[in-house]
Coordinates of C-alpha atoms and ligand atoms in Angstrom, one line a residue:
Chain Y
M584 CA 0.0 0.0 0.0
E585 CA 1.4 3.4 -1.0
T586 CA 1.5 6.2 1.5
P587 CA 2.9 9.2 -0.3
L588 CA 1.9 11.8 2.2
T589 CA 3.4 10.1 5.3
Q590 CA 6.3 8.2 3.7
N591 CA 8.9 10.4 5.4
I592 CA 7.1 10.6 8.7
R593 CA 8.4 8.6 11.7
P594 CA 7.0 9.3 15.1
D595 CA 10.3 8.6 16.8
R596 CA 12.5 11.1 15.0
E597 CA 12.9 14.7 14.0
P598 CA 11.5 15.5 10.5
L599 CA 13.8 15.4 7.5
D600 CA 15.9 18.5 6.9
L601 CA 16.3 19.7 3.3
T602 CA 19.1 17.4 2.5
G603 CA 17.3 14.3 3.9
Y604 CA 14.1 15.3 2.1
E605 CA 15.9 15.7 -1.2
R606 CA 17.6 12.3 -0.7
A607 CA 14.1 10.8 -0.2
G608 CA 13.1 12.2 -3.6
G609 CA 11.9 15.6 -2.4
Y610 CA 11.8 18.7 -4.5
Q611 CA 11.7 16.6 -7.7
A612 CA 8.2 17.8 -8.5
L613 CA 9.3 21.4 -8.0
R614 CA 12.1 20.9 -10.6
K615 CA 9.8 19.1 -13.0
A616 CA 7.1 21.7 -12.7
L617 CA 9.2 24.7 -13.0
T618 CA 11.5 23.5 -15.8
D619 CA 9.3 21.1 -17.8
L620 CA 5.7 22.1 -17.3
S621 CA 3.6 25.2 -17.8
P622 CA 1.3 26.4 -15.0
Q623 CA -1.6 25.2 -17.1
Q624 CA -0.1 21.7 -17.4
V625 CA 0.3 21.5 -13.6
M626 CA -3.3 22.6 -13.2
D627 CA -4.6 20.1 -15.8
E628 CA -2.8 17.2 -14.1
V629 CA -4.3 18.2 -10.7
S630 CA -7.8 18.5 -12.4
A631 CA -7.4 15.1 -14.0
S632 CA -6.4 13.5 -10.7
N633 CA -9.8 13.7 -8.9
L634 CA -8.2 15.5 -6.0
R635 CA -10.8 17.0 -3.8
G636 CA -10.5 19.3 -0.8
R637 CA -9.5 17.7 2.5
G638 CA -10.6 20.6 4.6
G639 CA -14.2 19.5 5.0
A640 CA -16.2 20.6 2.0
G641 CA -14.6 18.3 -0.6
F642 CA -14.5 20.8 -3.5
P643 CA -12.5 19.6 -6.5
T644 CA -9.1 21.3 -6.3
G645 CA -8.4 21.7 -10.0
K646 CA -11.8 23.2 -10.5
K647 CA -11.2 25.6 -7.6
W648 CA -7.9 26.7 -9.1
S649 CA -9.4 27.2 -12.6
F650 CA -11.5 30.2 -11.4
V651 CA -8.3 32.2 -10.8
P652 CA -8.1 34.8 -13.6
R653 CA -5.2 34.1 -16.0
G654 CA -3.6 35.7 -19.0
E655 CA -2.6 39.2 -19.9
D656 CA -5.5 41.0 -18.3
A657 CA -5.3 39.1 -15.0
P658 CA -4.1 41.1 -11.9
A659 CA -0.3 40.7 -11.5
R660 CA -0.5 39.9 -7.8
K661 CA -2.1 36.7 -6.5
Y662 CA -2.0 34.8 -3.3
L663 CA -1.9 31.2 -2.2
V664 CA -3.1 30.6 1.4
V665 CA -2.8 27.3 3.2
N666 CA -5.5 26.7 5.7
A667 CA -3.6 25.2 8.7
D668 CA -6.1 26.4 11.3
E669 CA -7.2 22.8 12.1
M670 CA -9.7 23.5 14.9
E671 CA -12.6 21.2 14.0
P672 CA -13.1 19.2 17.2
G673 CA -11.9 15.6 16.8
T674 CA -9.4 16.5 14.1
F675 CA -5.6 16.0 14.3
K676 CA -4.4 15.2 10.8
D677 CA -2.8 18.4 9.5
R678 CA -0.7 18.6 12.6
L679 CA 0.9 15.3 11.6
L680 CA 1.8 16.6 8.1
L681 CA 3.1 19.9 9.4
E682 CA 5.2 18.6 12.2
G683 CA 6.2 15.4 10.4
D684 CA 7.3 16.6 7.0
P685 CA 7.6 20.4 6.8
H686 CA 9.5 20.3 3.5
Q687 CA 6.6 18.4 1.9
M688 CA 4.3 21.3 2.8
I689 CA 6.8 23.9 1.4
E690 CA 7.2 22.0 -1.9
A691 CA 3.4 21.6 -2.1
M692 CA 3.1 25.4 -1.8
I693 CA 5.7 26.2 -4.4
V694 CA 4.3 23.9 -7.0
S695 CA 0.7 25.0 -6.3
A696 CA 1.7 28.7 -6.3
Y697 CA 3.4 28.2 -9.7
A698 CA 0.2 26.6 -11.1
I699 CA -2.0 29.6 -10.1
G700 CA 0.6 32.2 -10.6
A701 CA 0.8 33.4 -7.0
D702 CA 3.9 35.3 -5.9
T703 CA 3.2 35.2 -2.2
G704 CA 2.1 32.3 0.0
Y705 CA 0.8 32.4 3.6
L706 CA 0.6 29.5 5.9
F707 CA -2.3 30.4 8.2
M708 CA -1.6 28.3 11.3
R709 CA -3.5 28.0 14.5
G710 CA -1.7 29.6 17.4
E711 CA -1.4 26.4 19.5
Y712 CA 0.7 24.6 16.8
T713 CA 4.0 26.1 18.1
L714 CA 6.1 23.0 17.2
A715 CA 4.8 23.0 13.6
E716 CA 5.5 26.8 13.4
Q717 CA 9.1 26.3 14.3
R718 CA 9.6 23.4 12.0
L719 CA 7.9 25.2 9.0
Q720 CA 9.9 28.3 9.6
R721 CA 13.2 26.3 9.6
A722 CA 12.1 24.6 6.4
I723 CA 11.3 27.9 4.8
D724 CA 14.7 29.3 5.7
E725 CA 16.5 26.2 4.3
A726 CA 14.5 26.3 1.1
R727 CA 15.3 30.0 0.6
E728 CA 19.0 29.4 1.3
K729 CA 18.9 26.7 -1.4
G730 CA 17.2 28.9 -3.9
Y731 CA 13.8 27.1 -3.9
L732 CA 12.2 30.3 -2.6
G733 CA 12.8 33.9 -3.4
A734 CA 13.3 35.6 -6.8
N735 CA 13.6 33.6 -10.1
I736 CA 13.5 30.1 -8.6
L737 CA 15.8 27.7 -10.6
D738 CA 16.1 30.3 -13.3
S739 CA 12.5 29.7 -14.2
G740 CA 11.4 33.3 -14.0
F741 CA 9.0 32.3 -11.2
S742 CA 9.4 34.0 -7.8
L743 CA 7.7 33.2 -4.5
E744 CA 7.9 34.2 -0.9
I745 CA 6.3 32.1 1.8
Y746 CA 5.4 33.4 5.3
V747 CA 4.0 31.7 8.4
H748 CA 1.1 33.6 9.9
T749 CA 0.1 32.3 13.3
S750 CA -3.3 32.9 14.7
A751 CA -4.5 33.1 18.3
G752 CA -7.3 30.5 18.5
R753 CA -10.7 30.9 17.1
Y754 CA -12.6 28.2 15.2
L755 CA -14.1 30.6 12.7
C756 CA -10.7 31.6 11.3
G757 CA -10.8 28.2 9.5
E758 CA -13.8 29.3 7.3
E759 CA -12.0 30.4 4.2
T760 CA -13.3 33.9 3.9
A761 CA -13.2 34.6 7.6
L762 CA -9.6 33.4 7.4
L763 CA -8.9 36.1 4.8
N764 CA -10.3 38.8 7.1
A765 CA -8.2 37.4 9.9
L766 CA -5.0 37.5 7.7
E767 CA -5.8 41.1 6.9
G768 CA -5.9 41.8 10.6
K769 CA -9.6 42.1 10.9
R770 CA -12.1 40.2 13.1
A771 CA -12.6 36.8 11.6
I772 CA -16.1 37.3 10.2
P773 CA -16.9 35.6 6.9
R774 CA -17.3 37.5 3.7
H775 CA -20.1 37.4 1.2
K776 CA -19.7 35.1 -1.7
P777 CA -19.6 36.0 -4.6
P778 CA -17.1 37.4 -5.2
F779 CA -15.2 34.2 -4.6
P780 CA -11.7 34.4 -3.2
Q781 CA -10.2 33.1 -6.4
V782 CA -11.4 36.4 -8.0
S783 CA -11.2 38.8 -5.1
G784 CA -9.6 37.5 -1.9
L785 CA -6.8 38.8 0.2
W786 CA -6.7 42.6 -0.2
G787 CA -9.0 42.2 -3.2
R788 CA -6.6 40.1 -5.1
P789 CA -7.1 36.6 -6.6
T790 CA -6.5 34.1 -3.8
V791 CA -6.7 30.4 -3.5
V792 CA -7.3 28.9 0.0
N793 CA -6.6 25.2 0.4
N794 CA -6.3 22.8 3.3
V795 CA -2.9 21.5 4.3
E796 CA -3.6 17.9 3.4
T797 CA -5.1 18.9 0.0
L798 CA -2.0 20.7 -1.1
C799 CA 0.4 18.0 0.2
N800 CA -1.0 15.7 -2.6
V801 CA 0.0 18.1 -5.4
Q802 CA 3.7 17.3 -5.8
H803 CA 3.0 13.5 -5.7
I804 CA 0.4 14.0 -8.5
I805 CA 3.1 15.9 -10.5
N806 CA 5.7 13.2 -9.8
C807 CA 3.6 10.1 -10.5
G808 CA 0.7 11.3 -12.6
A809 CA -3.1 11.7 -12.3
D810 CA -3.7 8.1 -13.3
W811 CA -1.5 6.7 -10.5
F812 CA -3.2 9.1 -8.1
K813 CA -6.7 7.8 -9.1
R814 CA -5.6 4.2 -8.5
L815 CA -4.6 5.0 -4.9
A816 CA -8.3 5.3 -3.9
A817 CA -10.2 2.3 -2.8
T818 CA -13.4 3.3 -4.5
E819 CA -14.4 4.2 -8.1
G820 CA -14.3 7.8 -9.0
G821 CA -12.0 8.7 -6.1
G822 CA -8.4 9.9 -6.0
G823 CA -5.6 9.5 -3.6
T824 CA -5.1 8.4 -0.1
K825 CA -6.7 10.1 2.9
L826 CA -5.5 10.7 6.4
Y827 CA -8.0 9.0 8.7
G828 CA -8.0 9.3 12.4
A829 CA -9.8 7.7 15.4
S830 CA -10.2 9.0 18.9
G831 CA -12.5 8.3 21.8
R832 CA -12.4 5.1 23.9
V833 CA -10.6 3.0 21.4
R834 CA -7.5 0.8 22.1
N835 CA -5.1 2.5 19.7
P836 CA -6.1 6.1 18.9
G837 CA -4.2 7.6 16.0
C838 CA -4.0 8.8 12.5
W839 CA -3.2 6.7 9.4
E840 CA -2.8 7.3 5.7
L841 CA -5.1 4.8 3.9
P842 CA -6.8 4.6 0.5
L843 CA -9.6 7.1 0.1
G844 CA -12.8 5.1 0.6
T845 CA -11.4 2.7 3.2
P846 CA -14.4 1.2 5.1
L847 CA -15.3 2.9 8.4
R848 CA -15.1 -0.5 10.1
A849 CA -11.5 -1.0 9.1
I850 CA -10.5 2.3 10.5
I851 CA -12.2 1.6 13.9
E852 CA -11.6 -2.1 14.3
E853 CA -8.3 -2.7 12.5
H854 CA -6.3 0.5 12.8
A855 CA -7.7 1.8 16.1
G856 CA -7.9 -1.7 17.5
G857 CA -11.6 -1.6 18.4
L858 CA -13.0 -0.3 21.6
L859 CA -11.5 -0.5 25.0
D860 CA -12.5 -3.6 27.1
G861 CA -15.9 -3.2 28.5
Y862 CA -17.0 -0.6 26.0
H863 CA -19.1 -1.1 22.9
F864 CA -19.5 0.9 19.7
R865 CA -22.6 3.0 19.7
S866 CA -22.0 5.8 17.2
C867 CA -19.4 8.1 15.7
L868 CA -18.8 11.4 14.2
P869 CA -17.0 10.5 10.9
G870 CA -15.1 13.7 10.3
G871 CA -15.3 16.2 13.1
A872 CA -17.9 18.0 15.3
S873 CA -19.8 19.4 12.3
T874 CA -20.6 16.1 10.7
G875 CA -23.6 13.9 11.3
F876 CA -23.7 10.9 13.6
L877 CA -23.4 7.4 12.1
T878 CA -24.4 4.2 13.8
A879 CA -23.4 0.5 13.7
E880 CA -25.5 0.0 10.5
H881 CA -23.0 2.4 8.7
L882 CA -19.8 0.6 9.7
D883 CA -19.4 -1.0 6.3
L884 CA -19.7 2.2 4.4
A885 CA -16.7 3.4 2.4
M886 CA -15.2 6.6 4.0
D887 CA -15.5 8.7 1.0
Y888 CA -17.4 11.8 0.0
E889 CA -20.3 10.0 -1.7
A890 CA -21.1 7.1 0.6
I891 CA -20.9 9.2 3.8
G892 CA -22.9 11.9 2.2
A893 CA -25.6 9.5 1.1
A894 CA -25.8 8.3 4.8
G895 CA -26.9 11.8 5.8
S896 CA -23.5 12.9 7.1
R897 CA -20.3 14.2 5.6
L898 CA -16.8 12.9 5.2
G899 CA -15.6 16.2 6.8
T900 CA -12.0 15.9 7.9
G901 CA -12.0 12.0 8.0
C902 CA -11.0 12.0 11.7
V903 CA -13.5 9.8 13.5
T904 CA -14.7 10.4 17.0
V905 CA -15.9 7.1 18.3
I906 CA -18.8 7.2 20.8
D907 CA -19.2 4.2 23.1
D908 CA -22.3 2.9 24.8
R909 CA -21.6 4.6 28.2
V910 CA -21.8 8.1 26.7
C911 CA -25.0 10.0 27.1
M912 CA -25.9 11.4 23.7
V913 CA -27.8 14.3 25.2
A914 CA -24.7 15.4 27.3
L915 CA -22.5 14.9 24.2
M916 CA -24.8 17.1 22.1
H917 CA -24.7 19.7 24.9
N918 CA -20.9 19.6 24.7
L919 CA -21.0 20.1 20.9
E920 CA -23.5 23.0 21.0
H921 CA -21.5 24.6 23.7
F922 CA -18.6 24.6 21.3
F923 CA -20.6 26.0 18.4
A924 CA -22.3 28.6 20.4
Q925 CA -19.0 29.8 21.9
E926 CA -17.3 29.9 18.5
S927 CA -20.0 31.7 16.6
C928 CA -18.7 35.0 15.3
G929 CA -22.0 36.7 16.0
W930 CA -22.5 38.3 12.7
C931 CA -25.9 36.9 11.8
T932 CA -28.9 36.6 14.1
P933 CA -30.0 32.9 13.6
C934 CA -26.6 31.6 14.6
R935 CA -25.8 34.2 17.3
D936 CA -29.1 33.7 19.1
G937 CA -30.0 30.2 17.9
L938 CA -26.9 28.3 19.0
P939 CA -27.0 29.5 22.7
W940 CA -30.7 28.6 22.7
T941 CA -30.0 25.0 21.5
K942 CA -27.2 24.8 24.1
R943 CA -29.6 25.9 26.9
L944 CA -32.3 23.5 25.8
L945 CA -29.9 20.6 25.7
G946 CA -28.5 21.5 29.1
A947 CA -32.0 21.6 30.6
I948 CA -32.9 18.2 29.1
E949 CA -29.6 16.7 30.4
A950 CA -30.3 18.1 33.8
G951 CA -33.7 16.5 33.9
K952 CA -35.7 19.7 33.4
G953 CA -36.7 19.2 29.8
E954 CA -40.2 19.5 28.4
P955 CA -41.8 17.5 25.5
R956 CA -42.0 20.8 23.6
D957 CA -38.2 21.1 23.7
L958 CA -37.7 18.5 21.1
E959 CA -39.9 20.5 18.7
L960 CA -37.8 23.6 19.5
L961 CA -34.6 21.7 18.7
E962 CA -36.1 20.5 15.5
M963 CA -37.1 24.0 14.6
H964 CA -33.5 25.2 15.1
C965 CA -32.4 22.5 12.7
Q966 CA -34.6 24.1 10.1
F967 CA -33.9 27.7 10.9
L968 CA -30.2 27.3 11.1
G969 CA -29.9 24.9 8.3
P970 CA -28.0 25.2 4.9
G971 CA -28.7 28.5 3.2
K972 CA -30.3 30.2 6.2
T973 CA -27.2 31.8 7.7
F974 CA -24.3 33.8 6.5
C975 CA -21.8 31.0 6.6
A976 CA -21.6 27.2 7.0
H977 CA -20.9 27.4 10.8
A978 CA -24.5 27.2 11.9
P979 CA -25.5 24.4 9.4
G980 CA -22.4 22.6 10.7
A981 CA -23.7 22.9 14.2
M982 CA -27.1 21.5 13.2
M983 CA -25.9 18.4 11.4
P984 CA -25.0 16.5 14.5
L985 CA -28.1 17.7 16.3
E986 CA -30.4 16.7 13.5
T987 CA -28.9 13.3 13.1
A988 CA -28.8 12.8 16.9
L989 CA -32.5 13.5 17.0
M990 CA -33.0 11.0 14.2
H991 CA -30.9 8.1 15.5
F992 CA -31.1 8.6 19.2
R993 CA -34.5 10.2 19.8
E994 CA -35.3 7.7 22.5
D995 CA -32.4 9.0 24.6
F996 CA -33.9 12.5 24.5
E997 CA -37.4 11.3 25.2
R998 CA -36.2 9.2 28.2
H999 CA -34.5 12.2 29.7
I1000 CA -37.7 14.2 29.5
E1001 CA -40.0 11.4 30.7
E1002 CA -37.9 10.3 33.6
Q1003 CA -36.8 13.9 34.4
R1004 CA -33.2 12.7 34.9
C1005 CA -30.3 11.5 32.9
P1006 CA -30.6 7.7 32.6
W1007 CA -26.8 7.5 32.1
R1008 CA -26.0 9.0 35.5
D1009 CA -26.4 7.5 38.9
A1010 CA -28.3 9.0 41.8
A1011 CA -25.2 11.0 42.9
G1012 CA -25.1 12.7 39.5
R1013 CA -22.0 10.8 38.5
S1014 CA -21.7 9.6 34.9
A1015 CA -22.2 5.9 34.9
A1016 CA -19.1 5.4 32.8
Chain O
M541 CA 5.2 49.5 27.8
L542 CA 6.4 48.1 24.6
D543 CA 10.0 47.0 24.4
P544 CA 12.1 48.5 21.6
K545 CA 13.1 45.0 20.4
D546 CA 9.5 44.1 20.0
I547 CA 8.7 47.2 18.1
E548 CA 11.6 46.4 15.7
A549 CA 10.3 42.8 15.4
I550 CA 6.7 44.0 14.7
R551 CA 8.0 46.4 12.0
A552 CA 10.0 43.6 10.3
E553 CA 7.0 41.3 10.4
A554 CA 4.8 44.0 8.9
R555 CA 6.9 44.0 5.8
H556 CA 5.5 40.6 4.9
Y557 CA 2.1 42.0 4.2
E558 CA 0.4 44.6 2.0
D559 CA -1.0 46.3 5.1
P560 CA 0.7 46.5 8.5
K561 CA -2.6 45.8 10.3
A562 CA -2.1 42.2 9.3
V563 CA 0.3 41.8 12.2
G564 CA -2.1 42.9 14.9
V565 CA -2.4 39.5 16.4
D566 CA 1.3 38.8 16.1
A567 CA 2.1 42.1 17.7
M568 CA -0.2 41.3 20.7
K569 CA 1.4 37.9 21.0
L570 CA 4.9 39.3 21.1
A571 CA 4.0 41.9 23.8
Q572 CA 2.1 39.3 25.7
K573 CA 5.1 37.0 25.7
R574 CA 7.1 39.6 27.5
Q575 CA 4.5 40.9 30.0
G576 CA 1.9 38.1 30.3
W577 CA -1.1 40.0 29.1
I578 CA -2.3 43.1 27.1
D579 CA -3.0 46.1 29.3
D580 CA -4.7 49.3 28.0
D581 CA -1.4 51.2 27.6
T582 CA 0.1 48.4 25.5
L583 CA -3.1 48.2 23.4
H584 CA -3.0 51.9 22.6
Q585 CA 0.7 51.8 21.8
L586 CA 0.3 48.8 19.5
A587 CA -2.7 50.4 17.7
E588 CA -0.7 53.5 17.0
L589 CA 2.3 51.5 15.8
L590 CA 0.1 49.6 13.3
G591 CA -2.0 52.6 12.2
M592 CA -5.3 51.4 13.5
S593 CA -7.6 52.7 16.2
A594 CA -7.5 51.2 19.7
T595 CA -11.1 50.1 19.3
E596 CA -10.2 48.2 16.2
L597 CA -7.4 46.4 17.9
E598 CA -9.5 45.7 21.0
G599 CA -12.0 44.1 18.6
L600 CA -9.2 41.7 17.6
A601 CA -7.9 41.2 21.2
T602 CA -11.3 40.1 22.4
F603 CA -12.0 37.8 19.5
Y604 CA -9.1 35.4 20.2
N605 CA -8.8 32.7 22.9
L606 CA -5.1 33.2 23.3
I607 CA -5.0 36.9 23.8
Y608 CA -5.4 37.9 27.5
R609 CA -6.9 41.3 28.3
Q610 CA -6.7 40.6 32.1
P611 CA -3.7 39.7 34.2
V612 CA -2.8 36.0 34.2
G613 CA -0.6 33.9 36.4
R614 CA 3.1 33.1 35.5
H615 CA 1.8 30.0 33.6
V616 CA -1.5 29.6 31.8
I617 CA -3.2 26.1 31.7
H618 CA -5.7 25.6 28.9
V619 CA -7.8 22.4 29.3
C620 CA -9.4 21.0 26.1
D621 CA -13.1 20.7 26.6
S622 CA -14.0 19.6 23.1
V623 CA -15.7 16.4 22.1
S624 CA -13.0 13.7 22.0
C625 CA -11.5 14.8 25.3
W626 CA -14.9 15.1 26.7
V627 CA -15.6 11.4 25.8
C628 CA -12.3 10.4 27.4
D629 CA -13.2 11.6 30.9
Y630 CA -12.6 15.3 30.6
D631 CA -15.0 15.8 33.6
A632 CA -12.6 13.9 35.8
L633 CA -9.6 15.8 34.6
R634 CA -11.3 19.2 35.1
E635 CA -12.4 18.3 38.7
A636 CA -8.9 17.0 39.6
L637 CA -7.3 20.1 38.3
K638 CA -9.7 22.4 40.1
R639 CA -9.1 20.5 43.3
R640 CA -5.3 20.5 42.9
L641 CA -5.1 24.2 42.2
G642 CA -7.9 25.3 44.4
I643 CA -9.4 27.5 41.7
D644 CA -12.1 27.5 39.1
F645 CA -11.9 28.3 35.4
G646 CA -11.0 31.9 34.8
E647 CA -9.2 32.2 38.1
T648 CA -5.5 32.5 39.1
T649 CA -3.9 30.8 42.1
K650 CA -3.1 33.1 45.1
D651 CA 0.6 32.7 44.5
G652 CA 0.2 33.9 41.0
R653 CA 1.6 30.7 39.6
F654 CA -1.2 29.3 37.5
T655 CA -4.3 30.6 35.6
L656 CA -6.8 28.0 34.6
L657 CA -8.8 28.4 31.3
P658 CA -10.8 26.2 28.9
I659 CA -9.8 25.8 25.3
V660 CA -11.3 24.1 22.2
C661 CA -9.9 21.0 20.6
L662 CA -6.1 21.1 20.5
G663 CA -5.7 18.9 17.5
A664 CA -4.3 16.1 19.6
C665 CA -7.4 14.0 20.2
D666 CA -5.4 10.8 19.9
R667 CA -3.8 11.9 23.2
A668 CA -7.1 12.8 25.0
P669 CA -7.7 14.2 27.5
T670 CA -5.2 17.0 26.8
L671 CA -4.1 20.3 28.2
L672 CA -1.7 23.0 27.2
V673 CA 0.6 24.8 29.6
D674 CA 2.3 27.9 28.2
G675 CA 2.0 26.4 24.7
D676 CA 3.3 23.0 25.6
L677 CA 1.0 20.1 24.9
H678 CA 0.4 17.4 27.4
G679 CA -1.7 14.2 27.1
P680 CA -3.2 11.9 28.0
V681 CA -3.5 13.4 31.5
T682 CA -5.6 10.9 33.4
D683 CA -5.0 11.2 37.1
A684 CA -3.8 13.4 40.0
D685 CA -0.3 12.0 39.7
G686 CA -0.1 12.9 36.0
I687 CA -1.3 16.4 36.8
D688 CA 1.4 16.8 39.5
Q689 CA 4.1 15.6 37.2
I690 CA 3.2 18.2 34.7
L691 CA 2.7 21.1 37.1
Q692 CA 6.0 20.7 38.9
R693 CA 7.7 21.6 35.6
Y694 CA 6.3 25.1 35.8
E695 CA 7.5 27.2 38.7
Ligands
FMN2442 C1 -16.7 27.2 10.6 C2 -15.7 26.6 9.6 C3 -14.5 26.2 10.0 C4 -13.6 25.6 9.1 N1 -12.3 25.3 9.6 C5 -11.4 24.8 8.7 C6 -10.1 24.4 9.1 O1 -9.7 24.6 10.3 N2 -9.2 23.9 8.2 C7 -9.6 23.7 6.9 O2 -8.8 23.3 6.1 N3 -10.8 24.1 6.5 C8 -11.8 24.6 7.3 N4 -13.0 24.9 6.9 C9 -13.3 24.7 5.4 C10 -12.8 26.0 4.7 O3 -13.8 26.9 4.7 C11 -12.5 25.7 3.2 O4 -13.6 24.9 2.7 C12 -11.2 24.8 3.0 O5 -10.2 25.4 3.7 C13 -10.9 24.7 1.6 O6 -9.8 23.9 1.4 P1 -9.9 22.6 0.6 O7 -10.7 22.8 -0.7 O8 -8.5 22.3 0.3 O9 -10.6 21.6 1.4 C14 -13.9 25.5 7.8 C15 -15.2 25.8 7.4 C16 -16.1 26.4 8.3 C17 -17.5 26.7 7.8
SF4_2443 S1 -23.5 31.5 10.6 FE1 -22.6 32.0 12.7 S2 -20.4 32.0 12.4 FE2 -21.3 32.2 10.3 S3 -21.5 34.4 9.9 FE3 -23.4 33.8 10.9 S4 -23.0 34.2 13.1 FE4 -21.0 34.1 12.1
FES2444 S1 -11.0 17.1 21.5 FE1 -9.4 17.5 22.9 S2 -7.6 17.5 21.6 FE2 -9.2 17.2 20.2

């Protein structure tokens, strides 16, 4: 099984420096792209590869790039921005790539910037990733020293500077237009679309925002070709590998690079080693807090965009939070809505007012003070805060777990309300777990 | 008061962007590293340096989890309260920490050593439950012994 993204990553050692990375075959794609290929050819290869965004929305990467204005009349200045904000609860895959193989990230940025014609790249990194920041900064310095960054790289006429921009912790900075505002030094509130960032992004200039993992695929596609990339996937129509993770009460929590479309069961049972003794699988969030709950009947689904989408959820980030039978779903939902309410940017009313309301309702139900009407109110929120009703995808993301929890675990909610207590806690109020 | 070295570093950083305002968060983080938190004087000085109003910078300061607009202890402990840590006995960790430090979230120990704050998912859910002390990640932190071993490293 090929694992291009993690081939250089060993948990027990420092990441490769520039020499080591080159010895392992690194910066070959950069040479190939800048000396043999036109930007259009790089873009065409990426389009043909079926690469889709790994940041959560799954948008085809080549298509995203194709909206950037090109040719004589296009603005001279363009930007490439890497979304390394990784704050989706349950997600820990980009950290692995950033800390584990920083030069891979830098090469990915150079080749991608060449394709879209950007002369500046920013790595927008969450403030807590201090180790990743140091390692990326070192890699940038090495690459500049070697002439892979700066003016006229390898005599190609192409120039690029890359800067690390560290944030200070706020989930909404990960939303791509909010991220652009954050980079400009404004509050991270989303922007209206259209215009799309590819046309008018950072300081009004054409800008492409891509996730860390998405971009790290690019040089491998250039090295080995779109057909090779498509064959990496386990399912028809897919492309590439995927970093899958598992956390929760499993034996061996971790993150693994596997063919895109690996069955959910294989991730949980083989790679994560199944649940800890005494615990049983009840549900999972397949790709972060803003994805819908899946249950045991979904375990044999392929973890790809289509199959998980068809099951009423989303692949999201591919990092699975496993939920065992001793977890109270109402309390878990309360935890999730606490997060979403707190991280709302407050710009639009349904989200600003609706999320704290759902959090309060869930808190009351969990505390044994729920009323039958509360379930209708929660369902109403799923409608009013759903896709298309709010300024950005934050609120719909908050509703997806709620709506699917009400669908799959309605009994849990009803029992809380009927018994006026949490059936998962003992008389002293302790969780039964 | 801003340190001249920091002013120089902020100016250098600002050259990486079309607009110096872009370094607002960075500038606050630099000042905070030296003095622990952002007081009103520092906020005004930074705003002037970056060519923005103090209100604008305040809007940024209050937006972010890692910018402190109130005094904090010598070390800040951020405990992850997001879903994967919550599933892995976050409640127990929270209670043990509160007991050990004798404070609640948002408070600082009397000796000024630790401030305790919640934080969202630290991107290390495979090590749940996790916490961050002064930017260092720790996890899994499962019992009082584990907590003590970590705390003793921060005087
Ligand atoms: C509230 C919110 C938070 C997001 N956080 C992240 C994030 O931390 N990292 C990320 O890559 N994408 C995040 N996204 C998705 C981005 O908006 C965007 O779709 C993605 O960066 C595009 O990159 P891709 O096409 O390579 O996936 C978030 C979206 C929303 C609505
Ligand atoms: S949906 Fe929420 S996070 Fe998005 S713009 Fe509206 S208030 Fe802000
Ligand atoms: S949920 Fe705590 S580190 Fe991710």
